[in-house]
Amino acid sequence: MVKGGRRFRFRVTVVVGDKKGTIGLGSGKANAVPDAMRKASERAHKNMHFMIVGHHHPARIVGRGGGARVFLKACLPRTV
């Protein structure tokens, strides 16, 4: 607590890709949103390890971060 009320911190999660089939996930926390976005982007670029084959990732992927879990599941292509 500070004199004016509560002190807020912002958490941002960012997913980045290199348009060649590799994606990365990063999370950042700061007092201001732009700083949190910058930190998350830097961490996502360092963690480029998910591979996507064609338009789909090859298998089920479960990522864990703190109390959250992210589940990526391959989807079937649409037939028209």
mmCIF file of C-alpha atoms in Angstrom:
data_model
loop_
_atom_site.group_PDB
_atom_site.id
_atom_site.type_symbol
_atom_site.label_atom_id
_atom_site.label_comp_id
_atom_site.label_asym_id
_atom_site.label_seq_id
_atom_site.Cartn_x
_atom_site.Cartn_y
_atom_site.Cartn_z
ATOM 1 C CA MET A 1 0.000 0.000 0.000
ATOM 2 C CA VAL A 2 1.105 3.530 -0.741
ATOM 3 C CA LYS A 3 -0.438 6.855 0.244
ATOM 4 C CA GLY A 4 -2.704 7.060 -2.828
ATOM 5 C CA GLY A 5 -3.916 3.457 -2.622
ATOM 6 C CA ARG A 6 -2.637 0.144 -3.894
ATOM 7 C CA ARG A 7 0.486 -0.241 -5.981
ATOM 8 C CA PHE A 8 -0.372 -2.026 -9.212
ATOM 9 C CA ARG A 9 1.840 -4.349 -11.243
ATOM 10 C CA PHE A 10 0.986 -5.636 -14.679
ATOM 11 C CA ARG A 11 1.670 -9.139 -16.007
ATOM 12 C CA VAL A 12 1.820 -9.706 -19.781
ATOM 13 C CA THR A 13 2.102 -12.972 -21.720
ATOM 14 C CA VAL A 14 3.411 -12.805 -25.304
ATOM 15 C CA VAL A 15 3.656 -15.416 -28.066
ATOM 16 C CA VAL A 16 6.147 -14.662 -30.880
ATOM 17 C CA GLY A 17 7.017 -16.510 -34.078
ATOM 18 C CA ASP A 18 9.676 -16.383 -36.799
ATOM 19 C CA LYS A 19 7.321 -17.331 -39.694
ATOM 20 C CA LYS A 20 9.403 -20.487 -40.216
ATOM 21 C CA GLY A 21 7.511 -22.803 -37.857
ATOM 22 C CA THR A 22 9.053 -21.887 -34.497
ATOM 23 C CA ILE A 23 7.144 -20.068 -31.758
ATOM 24 C CA GLY A 24 8.134 -18.875 -28.309
ATOM 25 C CA LEU A 25 6.207 -17.968 -25.160
ATOM 26 C CA GLY A 26 7.295 -15.325 -22.663
ATOM 27 C CA SER A 27 5.893 -13.599 -19.601
ATOM 28 C CA GLY A 28 6.878 -10.281 -18.028
ATOM 29 C CA LYS A 29 5.787 -8.265 -15.003
ATOM 30 C CA ALA A 30 6.392 -4.555 -14.311
ATOM 31 C CA ASN A 31 4.795 -1.400 -12.909
ATOM 32 C CA ALA A 32 3.905 -0.148 -16.413
ATOM 33 C CA VAL A 33 2.351 -2.062 -19.321
ATOM 34 C CA PRO A 34 5.012 -1.123 -21.944
ATOM 35 C CA ASP A 35 7.818 -2.331 -19.678
ATOM 36 C CA ALA A 36 5.981 -5.601 -19.014
ATOM 37 C CA MET A 37 5.435 -6.079 -22.779
ATOM 38 C CA ARG A 38 9.134 -5.462 -23.500
ATOM 39 C CA LYS A 39 10.233 -7.983 -20.856
ATOM 40 C CA ALA A 40 7.734 -10.586 -22.090
ATOM 41 C CA SER A 41 8.841 -10.116 -25.702
ATOM 42 C CA GLU A 42 12.530 -10.506 -24.801
ATOM 43 C CA ARG A 43 11.833 -13.692 -22.842
ATOM 44 C CA ALA A 44 9.660 -15.097 -25.647
ATOM 45 C CA HIS A 45 12.475 -14.552 -28.176
ATOM 46 C CA LYS A 46 14.882 -16.420 -25.873
ATOM 47 C CA ASN A 47 12.416 -19.327 -25.461
ATOM 48 C CA MET A 48 11.786 -20.136 -29.131
ATOM 49 C CA HIS A 49 11.347 -23.905 -28.906
ATOM 50 C CA PHE A 50 7.884 -24.974 -30.091
ATOM 51 C CA MET A 51 8.009 -26.299 -33.656
ATOM 52 C CA ILE A 52 5.013 -26.122 -35.982
ATOM 53 C CA VAL A 53 4.901 -28.452 -38.987
ATOM 54 C CA GLY A 54 2.930 -26.971 -41.885
ATOM 55 C CA HIS A 55 0.029 -25.177 -40.259
ATOM 56 C CA HIS A 56 -0.160 -27.470 -37.231
ATOM 57 C CA HIS A 57 2.084 -28.355 -34.348
ATOM 58 C CA PRO A 58 3.001 -32.043 -34.459
ATOM 59 C CA ALA A 59 1.730 -33.234 -31.071
ATOM 60 C CA ARG A 60 -0.071 -32.197 -27.921
ATOM 61 C CA ILE A 61 1.981 -29.705 -25.918
ATOM 62 C CA VAL A 62 1.375 -28.804 -22.275
ATOM 63 C CA GLY A 63 3.218 -25.771 -20.925
ATOM 64 C CA ARG A 64 3.271 -24.887 -17.245
ATOM 65 C CA GLY A 65 3.972 -21.503 -15.724
ATOM 66 C CA GLY A 66 3.189 -20.805 -12.091
ATOM 67 C CA GLY A 67 -0.396 -21.894 -11.471
ATOM 68 C CA ALA A 68 -1.396 -21.857 -15.137
ATOM 69 C CA ARG A 69 -1.255 -24.605 -17.746
ATOM 70 C CA VAL A 70 -1.458 -24.043 -21.503
ATOM 71 C CA PHE A 71 -2.591 -26.958 -23.654
ATOM 72 C CA LEU A 72 -1.918 -26.856 -27.419
ATOM 73 C CA LYS A 73 -3.699 -29.545 -29.397
ATOM 74 C CA ALA A 74 -3.402 -30.220 -33.128
ATOM 75 C CA CYS A 75 -6.635 -29.480 -34.948
ATOM 76 C CA LEU A 76 -7.974 -31.269 -37.987
ATOM 77 C CA PRO A 77 -7.932 -29.324 -41.258
ATOM 78 C CA ARG A 78 -11.290 -28.244 -42.631
ATOM 79 C CA THR A 79 -12.642 -29.964 -45.697
ATOM 80 C CA VAL A 80 -14.908 -27.871 -47.892
#
